[in-house]
XYZ file of C-alpha atoms in Angstrom:
664
model
C 0.408 30.922 3.290
C -2.425 31.637 0.588
C -5.942 30.349 1.441
C -5.734 27.703 -1.143
C -2.651 26.468 0.238
C -4.196 26.194 3.587
C -7.103 24.461 2.309
C -4.955 21.692 0.353
C -2.725 21.209 3.352
C -5.756 20.704 5.658
C -7.527 18.415 3.278
C -4.323 16.085 2.912
C -3.648 16.134 6.586
C -7.291 15.190 7.349
C -7.245 12.462 4.781
C -3.978 10.892 6.178
C -5.018 11.370 9.851
C -8.430 9.729 9.158
C -6.670 6.931 7.245
C -4.302 5.745 9.828
C -7.045 6.170 12.771
C -9.600 3.942 11.171
C -7.628 1.658 8.794
C -8.821 -1.356 10.744
C -12.368 -0.697 11.283
C -13.447 -2.356 7.903
C -12.098 -5.432 6.233
C -12.988 -4.008 2.881
C -10.854 -0.962 2.686
C -12.697 0.415 -0.072
C -15.323 1.534 2.530
C -13.256 4.508 3.295
C -10.890 4.683 0.509
C -13.925 5.544 -1.950
C -14.180 8.630 0.052
C -10.608 9.643 0.918
C -9.086 9.087 -2.516
C -11.557 11.812 -4.209
C -10.724 14.191 -1.507
C -7.054 13.979 -2.098
C -7.608 14.472 -5.723
C -10.004 17.502 -4.922
C -7.251 19.008 -3.022
C -4.461 18.416 -5.556
C -6.509 19.663 -8.346
C -7.682 22.925 -6.498
C -3.887 23.785 -5.685
C -2.501 22.765 -9.154
C -5.266 24.594 -10.993
C -4.683 27.666 -9.038
C -0.902 27.475 -9.844
C -1.758 26.845 -13.573
C -4.147 29.822 -13.677
C -1.412 32.073 -12.395
C 1.075 30.606 -14.672
C -1.305 31.301 -17.453
C -1.448 34.939 -16.524
C 2.302 35.249 -16.101
C 2.321 36.315 -12.588
C 5.950 36.206 -11.667
C 8.910 33.717 -12.316
C 10.576 31.093 -10.070
C 13.085 33.014 -8.119
C 16.309 32.439 -6.028
C 16.439 33.902 -2.771
C 19.987 34.413 -1.556
C 20.748 33.701 2.135
C 22.649 36.503 3.883
C 24.330 35.514 7.015
C 24.849 38.137 9.687
C 26.243 38.128 13.190
C 24.247 35.302 14.890
C 21.474 35.164 12.529
C 20.428 34.369 9.087
C 17.998 36.502 7.001
C 15.971 35.939 4.036
C 13.650 38.403 2.180
C 10.710 36.080 1.994
C 10.778 34.672 5.696
C 10.971 35.531 9.148
C 14.497 36.238 10.764
C 15.776 32.897 11.964
C 18.708 32.169 14.361
C 21.630 30.388 12.644
C 21.858 26.740 13.623
C 24.832 25.797 11.758
C 27.776 28.129 10.873
C 30.335 25.516 9.829
C 33.163 26.460 7.972
C 33.397 25.812 4.513
C 29.624 25.687 3.654
C 29.140 27.231 0.195
C 26.931 30.272 -0.334
C 23.534 28.978 -1.393
C 20.330 29.836 -2.649
C 16.845 28.900 -1.384
C 14.682 27.708 -4.172
C 11.074 28.671 -3.702
C 8.077 28.258 -6.029
C 7.015 31.578 -7.247
C 3.328 32.688 -7.267
C 3.332 31.789 -10.793
C 3.880 28.285 -11.105
C 5.178 24.906 -9.635
C 8.760 23.627 -8.706
C 9.619 20.256 -9.910
C 10.597 18.281 -6.792
C 13.826 15.728 -6.917
C 12.560 12.763 -8.856
C 9.366 14.490 -9.774
C 9.608 13.963 -13.493
C 10.269 10.335 -13.009
C 7.527 9.683 -10.661
C 4.989 11.436 -13.096
C 6.320 9.098 -15.791
C 5.837 6.162 -13.456
C 2.216 7.403 -12.937
C 1.513 7.971 -16.800
C 3.088 4.484 -17.478
C 0.539 2.929 -14.943
C -2.192 4.735 -16.566
C -1.183 3.270 -20.006
C -0.757 -0.064 -18.642
C -4.576 -0.216 -17.654
C -5.953 -1.632 -21.088
C -3.349 -4.076 -21.167
C -3.553 -5.384 -17.840
C -5.008 -8.742 -16.897
C -7.913 -6.937 -15.103
C -8.157 -3.460 -16.032
C -10.432 -2.374 -13.200
C -7.942 -3.519 -10.609
C -5.280 -1.530 -12.600
C -7.502 1.737 -12.462
C -7.927 1.413 -8.715
C -4.206 1.016 -8.120
C -3.233 3.867 -10.740
C -5.604 6.097 -8.896
C -3.964 5.287 -5.540
C -0.609 5.836 -6.929
C -1.678 9.192 -8.282
C -2.489 10.173 -4.842
C 0.852 9.504 -3.679
C 2.816 11.048 -6.598
C 0.578 14.324 -6.717
C 0.779 14.540 -2.574
C 4.656 14.476 -3.005
C 4.513 17.157 -5.668
C 2.148 19.551 -4.023
C 3.617 19.274 -0.447
C 7.084 20.047 -1.823
C 5.720 23.118 -3.371
C 3.588 24.218 -0.589
C 5.858 23.640 2.415
C 8.797 25.697 0.938
C 9.165 27.497 4.220
C 10.023 25.953 7.698
C 6.912 27.345 9.369
C 4.838 25.531 7.093
C 6.766 22.179 7.472
C 6.590 22.679 11.175
C 2.837 22.652 11.155
C 2.577 19.409 9.277
C 5.118 17.599 11.334
C 3.685 18.849 14.766
C 0.016 18.036 13.526
C 1.031 14.575 12.426
C 3.059 13.876 15.540
C 0.077 14.613 17.849
C -2.494 12.716 15.826
C 0.215 9.715 15.906
C 0.699 9.985 19.583
C -2.975 9.788 19.984
C -3.344 6.676 17.994
C -0.205 5.017 19.523
C -1.610 5.767 23.273
C -5.032 4.372 22.205
C -3.565 1.250 20.607
C -1.455 0.525 23.589
C -4.488 0.983 25.947
C -6.954 -1.078 23.604
C -4.558 -3.772 23.216
C -4.402 -4.440 27.078
C -8.115 -4.041 27.395
C -9.580 -5.665 24.440
C -7.459 -6.345 21.472
C -10.237 -7.703 19.303
C -12.202 -4.551 19.563
C -11.858 -1.199 17.656
C -13.721 2.041 18.555
C -16.427 -0.251 20.000
C -16.884 -2.658 17.122
C -15.439 -6.235 16.731
C -12.729 -6.618 14.096
C -10.668 -9.485 12.765
C -7.511 -9.843 14.966
C -6.206 -13.279 14.417
C -2.554 -12.417 15.063
C -1.893 -14.365 18.237
C -2.218 -11.275 20.673
C -0.054 -9.019 18.761
C -0.764 -5.456 18.892
C -2.724 -4.235 15.679
C -3.830 -0.872 17.046
C -6.031 1.041 14.702
C -4.971 -1.394 11.806
C -5.630 -5.215 11.411
C -1.906 -6.280 10.807
C 0.633 -5.565 13.265
C 3.293 -5.283 10.569
C 1.678 -2.544 8.839
C 1.029 -0.414 12.010
C 4.704 -0.986 13.082
C 5.927 0.357 9.517
C 3.808 3.535 10.250
C 5.624 4.234 13.343
C 8.923 3.075 12.275
C 9.123 5.746 9.554
C 8.780 8.307 12.270
C 11.440 7.115 14.531
C 14.286 8.700 12.795
C 12.367 12.027 12.697
C 11.815 11.901 16.461
C 15.548 11.622 17.029
C 16.530 14.110 14.655
C 13.818 16.919 15.802
C 15.338 17.058 19.347
C 18.264 19.057 17.564
C 16.036 21.343 15.739
C 15.506 24.520 17.850
C 12.933 25.964 15.492
C 10.592 23.466 16.600
C 10.245 25.114 19.930
C 10.231 23.524 23.391
C 6.897 22.220 23.169
C 7.639 20.372 19.885
C 10.845 18.930 20.921
C 9.278 17.733 23.950
C 6.545 16.030 21.913
C 9.171 14.410 19.669
C 11.265 13.240 22.821
C 8.097 11.756 24.422
C 7.328 9.912 21.187
C 10.560 7.993 21.166
C 9.458 5.593 24.098
C 5.862 5.488 23.000
C 6.452 4.557 19.353
C 9.207 2.449 20.384
C 6.837 0.423 22.790
C 4.303 0.128 20.143
C 6.673 -1.261 17.482
C 7.867 -3.851 20.181
C 4.392 -4.878 21.029
C 3.397 -5.479 17.481
C 6.066 -8.251 17.565
C 6.927 -7.358 13.906
C 10.230 -8.643 13.021
C 10.239 -6.439 9.916
C 9.199 -3.607 11.954
C 11.890 -4.046 14.690
C 14.635 -4.757 11.951
C 13.492 -1.600 9.836
C 13.645 0.710 13.102
C 17.192 -0.477 13.728
C 18.206 -0.143 10.163
C 16.632 3.424 9.881
C 18.536 4.511 13.374
C 21.774 3.030 11.935
C 21.351 4.995 8.802
C 20.622 7.975 10.362
C 23.734 7.889 12.331
C 25.717 7.254 9.117
C 24.123 10.283 7.333
C 24.866 12.536 10.224
C 28.641 11.558 10.148
C 28.389 12.398 6.308
C 27.320 15.978 7.230
C 30.115 16.219 9.829
C 33.141 15.281 7.577
C 34.209 12.707 5.015
C 36.743 11.337 7.637
C 33.718 10.823 10.111
C 31.671 9.185 7.286
C 34.506 6.805 6.586
C 34.763 5.667 10.298
C 30.756 5.569 10.449
C 30.748 3.077 7.473
C 32.513 0.754 9.892
C 30.605 1.603 12.961
C 26.993 1.899 11.461
C 26.860 -1.872 10.673
C 28.304 -2.504 14.041
C 25.483 -0.350 15.559
C 22.830 -2.206 13.653
C 24.302 -5.597 14.780
C 24.525 -4.472 18.375
C 21.022 -3.113 18.289
C 19.779 -6.595 17.089
C 21.963 -8.419 19.559
C 20.632 -6.277 22.313
C 17.056 -7.339 21.254
C 17.984 -10.909 21.119
C 19.789 -10.901 24.513
C 17.035 -9.049 26.341
C 13.845 -9.924 24.722
C 12.521 -13.488 24.864
C 9.685 -12.321 22.389
C 12.398 -11.289 19.812
C 14.019 -14.607 20.205
C 10.781 -16.459 19.769
C 9.919 -14.592 16.701
C 13.341 -14.776 15.161
C 13.826 -18.722 15.852
C 11.564 -19.553 12.825
C 13.825 -17.431 10.698
C 16.750 -19.388 11.726
C 15.116 -22.608 11.026
C 14.094 -21.619 7.570
C 17.614 -20.731 6.742
C 18.940 -23.879 7.893
C 16.468 -26.030 6.219
C 16.776 -23.958 3.079
C 20.739 -24.570 3.187
C 19.909 -28.123 3.513
C 17.589 -28.275 0.829
C 14.617 -29.171 2.782
C 12.026 -27.287 1.173
C 8.979 -29.052 2.403
C 9.831 -28.254 5.990
C 10.769 -24.688 4.874
C 7.024 -24.260 3.606
C 5.698 -25.540 6.922
C 7.553 -22.905 8.593
C 6.965 -19.753 6.514
C 5.277 -19.208 3.280
C 7.499 -16.557 2.232
C 10.510 -18.312 0.595
C 8.076 -20.575 -1.345
C 6.001 -17.460 -2.590
C 9.069 -15.727 -3.495
C 10.233 -18.597 -5.699
C 6.698 -18.860 -7.249
C 6.770 -15.076 -7.771
C 9.992 -15.379 -9.705
C 8.441 -17.784 -12.068
C 5.596 -15.393 -12.567
C 7.939 -12.487 -13.357
C 9.918 -14.564 -15.796
C 6.631 -15.219 -17.819
C 6.167 -11.431 -18.624
C 9.338 -9.547 -17.411
C 9.121 -6.349 -19.483
C 5.705 -4.886 -18.664
C 4.332 -7.064 -15.931
C 0.828 -8.118 -15.348
C -0.598 -4.582 -14.707
C -1.093 -2.460 -11.611
C -2.863 -4.093 -8.672
C -2.870 -7.411 -10.660
C -0.601 -9.585 -8.561
C -3.073 -11.027 -6.361
C -5.345 -12.493 -8.829
C -2.613 -13.342 -11.406
C -0.279 -15.271 -9.027
C -2.652 -18.463 -8.166
C -1.780 -19.864 -11.744
C 1.932 -19.844 -10.655
C 1.415 -21.140 -7.132
C 3.201 -24.537 -6.859
C 5.331 -24.641 -3.831
C 3.429 -23.486 -1.046
C 0.524 -25.900 -0.415
C -1.295 -24.699 2.529
C -5.052 -25.277 2.243
C -7.561 -22.561 1.855
C -4.862 -19.927 2.581
C -4.102 -17.243 -0.147
C -1.200 -14.698 -0.640
C -2.615 -11.476 -2.272
C 0.846 -10.172 -1.924
C 4.307 -11.672 -2.266
C 5.403 -10.047 1.098
C 8.313 -8.392 -0.937
C 7.794 -5.049 -2.446
C 10.526 -5.370 -5.069
C 8.945 -8.563 -6.219
C 5.603 -7.209 -6.593
C 6.923 -4.178 -8.163
C 8.432 -6.230 -10.912
C 5.453 -8.679 -11.306
C 2.851 -5.683 -11.807
C 5.040 -3.018 -13.571
C 7.603 -5.161 -15.120
C 11.335 -3.974 -15.871
C 10.069 -0.805 -17.333
C 7.955 0.358 -14.339
C 10.730 -0.884 -12.070
C 13.487 1.358 -13.774
C 11.175 4.410 -13.620
C 10.506 4.112 -10.034
C 14.156 3.368 -9.174
C 15.049 6.388 -11.185
C 12.905 8.662 -9.244
C 14.128 7.215 -5.987
C 17.786 7.641 -6.963
C 17.150 11.362 -7.909
C 15.333 11.917 -4.721
C 18.316 10.315 -2.649
C 21.053 12.226 -4.542
C 19.287 15.567 -3.953
C 18.752 14.896 -0.186
C 22.502 13.814 0.189
C 23.430 17.310 -1.332
C 21.172 18.816 1.086
C 22.738 16.921 4.048
C 26.227 17.770 2.975
C 25.862 21.290 1.562
C 23.099 23.021 3.364
C 24.289 25.403 6.336
C 20.779 25.111 7.934
C 20.344 22.371 10.435
C 16.598 22.700 10.108
C 17.036 21.514 6.338
C 19.885 19.077 6.613
C 18.598 16.969 9.705
C 15.099 16.272 8.241
C 16.811 15.229 4.956
C 18.866 12.803 6.805
C 15.633 11.556 8.832
C 13.876 11.033 5.567
C 16.683 8.824 3.830
C 16.792 6.727 7.259
C 13.191 6.261 6.980
C 13.412 5.021 3.551
C 16.293 2.743 4.274
C 14.043 1.221 7.056
C 11.102 1.094 4.703
C 13.373 -0.708 2.172
C 14.235 -3.242 4.908
C 10.650 -3.827 5.927
C 9.609 -4.093 2.292
C 11.666 -7.246 1.768
C 9.475 -8.995 3.980
C 5.969 -7.136 3.738
C 3.876 -4.900 1.648
C 3.685 -1.828 3.600
C 3.464 0.534 0.523
C 0.337 -1.198 -0.628
C -1.214 0.293 2.622
C -2.914 3.434 1.644
C -2.036 5.739 4.895
C 1.371 4.324 5.091
C 2.266 5.383 1.446
C 0.783 8.686 1.752
C 2.558 9.155 4.987
C 5.687 8.636 3.214
C 4.663 10.825 0.184
C 3.984 13.680 2.809
C 7.410 13.249 4.716
C 9.082 12.939 1.327
C 7.542 16.252 0.298
C 8.462 18.106 3.384
C 12.066 16.799 3.215
C 12.340 17.759 -0.601
C 10.718 21.180 -0.058
C 13.915 23.137 1.071
C 16.212 21.524 -1.544
C 18.943 23.938 -2.437
C 20.889 24.312 -5.673
C 23.066 26.756 -7.336
C 21.915 28.299 -10.453
C 18.466 28.167 -12.195
C 15.583 26.455 -10.404
C 13.997 23.600 -12.018
C 10.403 24.592 -12.632
C 7.457 24.053 -15.056
C 7.090 26.368 -18.028
C 3.936 28.521 -18.057
C 2.125 26.141 -20.633
C 3.466 23.101 -19.294
C 1.691 24.076 -15.872
C -1.559 24.714 -17.633
C -1.329 21.209 -19.320
C -0.578 19.771 -15.958
C -3.518 21.369 -14.462
C -5.825 20.209 -17.075
C -4.283 16.665 -16.653
C -5.047 16.549 -13.011
C -8.650 17.938 -13.547
C -9.165 14.948 -15.737
C -7.845 12.976 -12.986
C -10.065 14.290 -10.519
C -13.114 13.387 -12.719
C -11.901 9.970 -13.099
C -11.575 9.325 -9.635
C -14.855 10.738 -8.955
C -16.489 8.112 -11.490
C -14.349 5.029 -10.273
C -14.550 5.690 -6.748
C -17.987 6.543 -6.404
C -19.026 3.328 -8.158
C -16.668 1.314 -5.840
C -18.252 3.085 -2.891
C -21.807 1.914 -4.028
C -20.494 -1.497 -4.457
C -19.170 -1.881 -1.022
C -22.295 -0.326 0.569
C -24.356 -2.815 -1.555
C -22.017 -5.569 -0.098
C -22.887 -4.413 3.516
C -26.769 -4.336 2.656
C -26.668 -7.892 0.888
C -24.954 -9.468 3.882
C -27.205 -7.726 6.411
C -30.165 -9.362 4.622
C -31.332 -6.197 2.821
C -30.998 -7.477 -0.924
C -33.398 -5.156 -2.638
C -31.538 -1.949 -1.741
C -28.175 -3.925 -2.280
C -29.617 -4.687 -5.783
C -30.372 -0.977 -6.333
C -26.793 0.065 -5.396
C -25.107 -2.372 -7.538
C -26.996 -1.355 -10.584
C -26.201 2.264 -9.683
C -22.527 1.542 -9.508
C -22.324 -0.414 -12.800
C -24.183 2.500 -14.663
C -21.400 4.964 -13.223
C -18.584 2.533 -13.994
C -19.226 -0.371 -16.396
C -16.126 -2.263 -15.538
C -16.878 -2.570 -11.924
C -17.020 -6.365 -11.983
C -17.461 -6.674 -8.139
C -20.868 -4.778 -8.558
C -21.880 -7.500 -11.034
C -20.707 -10.227 -8.805
C -22.810 -8.896 -5.920
C -25.808 -8.982 -8.214
C -25.178 -12.538 -9.209
C -25.046 -13.275 -5.426
C -28.442 -11.594 -4.923
C -30.141 -13.327 -7.720
C -28.470 -16.752 -6.628
C -30.149 -16.138 -3.105
C -33.533 -15.339 -4.738
C -33.394 -18.434 -7.171
C -32.324 -20.738 -4.344
C -35.646 -19.967 -2.304
C -37.889 -19.578 -5.046
C -40.513 -22.359 -5.251
C -42.292 -21.306 -8.543
C -40.499 -23.271 -11.297
C -41.069 -20.457 -14.045
C -39.719 -17.792 -11.633
C -36.786 -19.813 -10.538
C -35.599 -20.273 -14.257
C -36.037 -16.472 -14.896
C -33.833 -15.821 -11.687
C -31.221 -18.420 -12.666
C -31.164 -16.489 -16.070
C -30.672 -13.166 -14.356
C -27.866 -14.645 -12.129
C -26.055 -16.085 -15.109
C -26.260 -12.603 -16.968
C -24.812 -10.901 -13.917
C -22.039 -13.452 -13.538
C -21.363 -13.371 -17.228
C -20.812 -9.399 -17.004
C -18.477 -9.876 -14.161
C -16.439 -12.759 -15.935
C -16.207 -10.366 -18.868
C -14.126 -7.938 -16.721
C -12.503 -10.389 -14.589
C -11.833 -14.126 -15.734
C -9.689 -14.968 -12.652
C -11.761 -14.453 -9.509
C -13.025 -17.751 -8.164
C -16.046 -16.517 -6.934
C -17.106 -15.183 -10.381
C -16.101 -18.130 -12.065
C -17.817 -20.464 -9.566
C -21.042 -18.406 -9.436
C -21.184 -18.558 -13.353
C -20.615 -22.248 -13.340
C -23.490 -22.780 -10.693
C -25.766 -20.275 -12.723
C -25.178 -22.438 -15.888
C -26.059 -25.646 -14.050
C -29.281 -24.026 -12.734
C -30.166 -23.146 -16.536
C -29.610 -26.546 -17.428
C -26.219 -26.162 -19.328
C -24.340 -28.927 -17.645
C -21.384 -29.031 -19.798
C -20.741 -25.334 -19.721
C -21.475 -25.234 -15.835
C -18.881 -27.945 -15.147
C -16.306 -26.415 -17.550
C -16.367 -23.209 -15.263
C -16.165 -25.352 -12.005
C -13.017 -27.177 -13.561
C -11.604 -23.558 -14.175
C -12.246 -22.423 -10.527
C -10.865 -25.582 -9.146
C -7.821 -25.427 -11.261
C -7.137 -21.635 -10.528
C -7.487 -22.471 -6.643
C -5.744 -25.580 -6.676
C -5.150 -25.871 -2.941
C -8.715 -24.884 -2.005
C -10.689 -28.103 -1.297
C -14.043 -26.361 -1.409
C -13.949 -25.904 -5.283
C -12.685 -29.484 -5.800
C -15.326 -30.763 -3.523
C -18.155 -28.862 -5.459
C -16.557 -29.993 -8.905
C -16.693 -33.733 -7.850
C -20.202 -33.534 -6.828
C -21.282 -32.285 -10.107
C -18.948 -34.690 -12.068
C -20.666 -37.602 -10.172
C -24.160 -36.282 -10.770
C -23.005 -36.209 -14.638
C -21.963 -39.884 -14.262
C -18.454 -38.925 -14.920
C -17.338 -41.279 -12.205
C -13.473 -41.567 -13.068
C -12.848 -38.085 -13.070
C -14.976 -37.396 -10.268
C -12.920 -39.839 -8.226
C -9.742 -38.109 -9.005
C -11.079 -34.864 -8.169
C -12.250 -36.053 -4.758
C -8.935 -37.860 -4.276
C -7.339 -34.542 -4.752
C -9.788 -32.858 -2.464
C -8.954 -35.418 0.184
C -5.337 -34.784 -0.072
C -6.031 -31.266 0.842
C -8.519 -31.934 3.662
C -8.898 -35.505 4.941
C -11.327 -34.533 7.725
C -14.471 -33.682 5.452
C -17.079 -36.142 5.577
C -18.606 -35.240 2.226
C -15.292 -35.859 0.494
C -14.571 -39.201 2.434
C -18.299 -40.593 1.611
C -18.166 -39.708 -2.184
C -14.524 -41.101 -2.478
C -15.502 -44.121 -0.857
C -18.625 -44.764 -3.071
C -16.905 -43.934 -6.250
C -14.135 -46.098 -5.600
C -16.427 -49.073 -5.148
C -18.547 -47.991 -8.282
C -15.407 -47.613 -10.389
C -14.130 -51.029 -9.268
C -17.658 -52.720 -9.942
C -17.457 -51.506 -13.431
């Protein structure tokens, strides 16, 4: 392995291990994403530029290395002698396609994924909130680039072995820490208090139990399959065998229904794919047996686990009430069906191109009608296909689906045709992990979690690396390789700009919340100088000036601070007209500057946007009452009262307004 390959792999593994080890430390994930994402782009750019340099100088061509069988051994000219694991009759003579020293191989589905990434970048100026689209596109680039690079670097089993074993040992450490920490003090993480309002469910080094369940769920088929890969050695196989009960216990302790179902489905799919490798007849039998295996697994959980029964009971209640058409009670049991229905309306409004990458969370509230829980928001629909359609539209969904289909077809060929068990079995495990991820994704948003998506990219790259074909290798031409290098260099510069600004903003937020507003203001100003579209930095500046104005006693200084506050909120509003904190803050600033009509209009906008949040309705009602718009104020307070009947301010104002309107 060349030095540049080693550095690239080390950086990617460090980012991935750091990601799933500390994901739950900060509620604002940009705290560490602003550091990790540029590191990924640095690693990708280094390797791709080196490959482009070699291609530009024409050093070699992509080659086909024939596998020559000998008695009890299999030999290649580019690798160490390995013992043959599978000498089944009828396996075709095959070629191992490896990237030459002069360029890059195109991994299965790689072109479609690159087009999907390019489409995401092209969508940025047309998105509802371009800044959110930039962040999402940069994250997507990490996943696509990692898949490409890992598939190229890990062309030899020895390299893939290093990646798999390193990640397994790190995951075992996280799993053991999570299990112990959950029993000792589940609301603490590495000595600091963290949000853990999940009814005692295990969150581990994450916050949400469902997300850490998916991380370990992906590895379950690999743990089973690597028991039968001798090249891993006894140490590796013992570690994977030990991981099966540890990971299974962790998934169980999360009480994640999607995690448990995904794990069972992935094991069932693994059985099906192994039968496909054995023979067509065995596969036909497995088509009947695999569903029975999945059902029996779920039935075993139901019979042997009171926790699973308690967690699944609301699901059956939802199904019964939905079949009876009682949607109000469905909403009281689970927000997902109501959210999915509203997300369908959202998609129908813009089905072709969607609302832009990363824009679901701030575009959805306008379409939220059915789920009426007060002060509770759904940033994601908890359904990956719906979120994909909402953000990328049909065009993006087709590109992504095309990439997945190409990837799956290629791995199925490896499973059927490869005469090496060390190639075929990881491919089967990867497809099984994808099946489990799909099932999990019907009820959650695990691919929006940075370490989970990056882990899937690394595993997919390792599974696709030994892809075998007969004939010419799919590779990039010399000048295409150079252009790709230039493209990734631009992406690196872009990531440094956007993420450095985001990092300054999140550190400014921490300083502001700790009371150090002067330094926070300095960081906010630096953030917007680096990236003028960073609306969150403008929002932070507005909140700093709002604090200064509120406590300022001098009238002239108070007016000046109100104007600075208004200017900051107005800049944030220019880049994000949806966020309720921005709109509400701008309304308050306009009121402080004496612009009552403009201020009330912004408060109306904020209240209508968050129609199920009584806070904004209450504040709007107070300002309407001050403006002597009593009839509208009464209607606003009645709506606020319907959301929260316990608030004394709402009750007192509503009582007074009813008397006053009646007296008139």
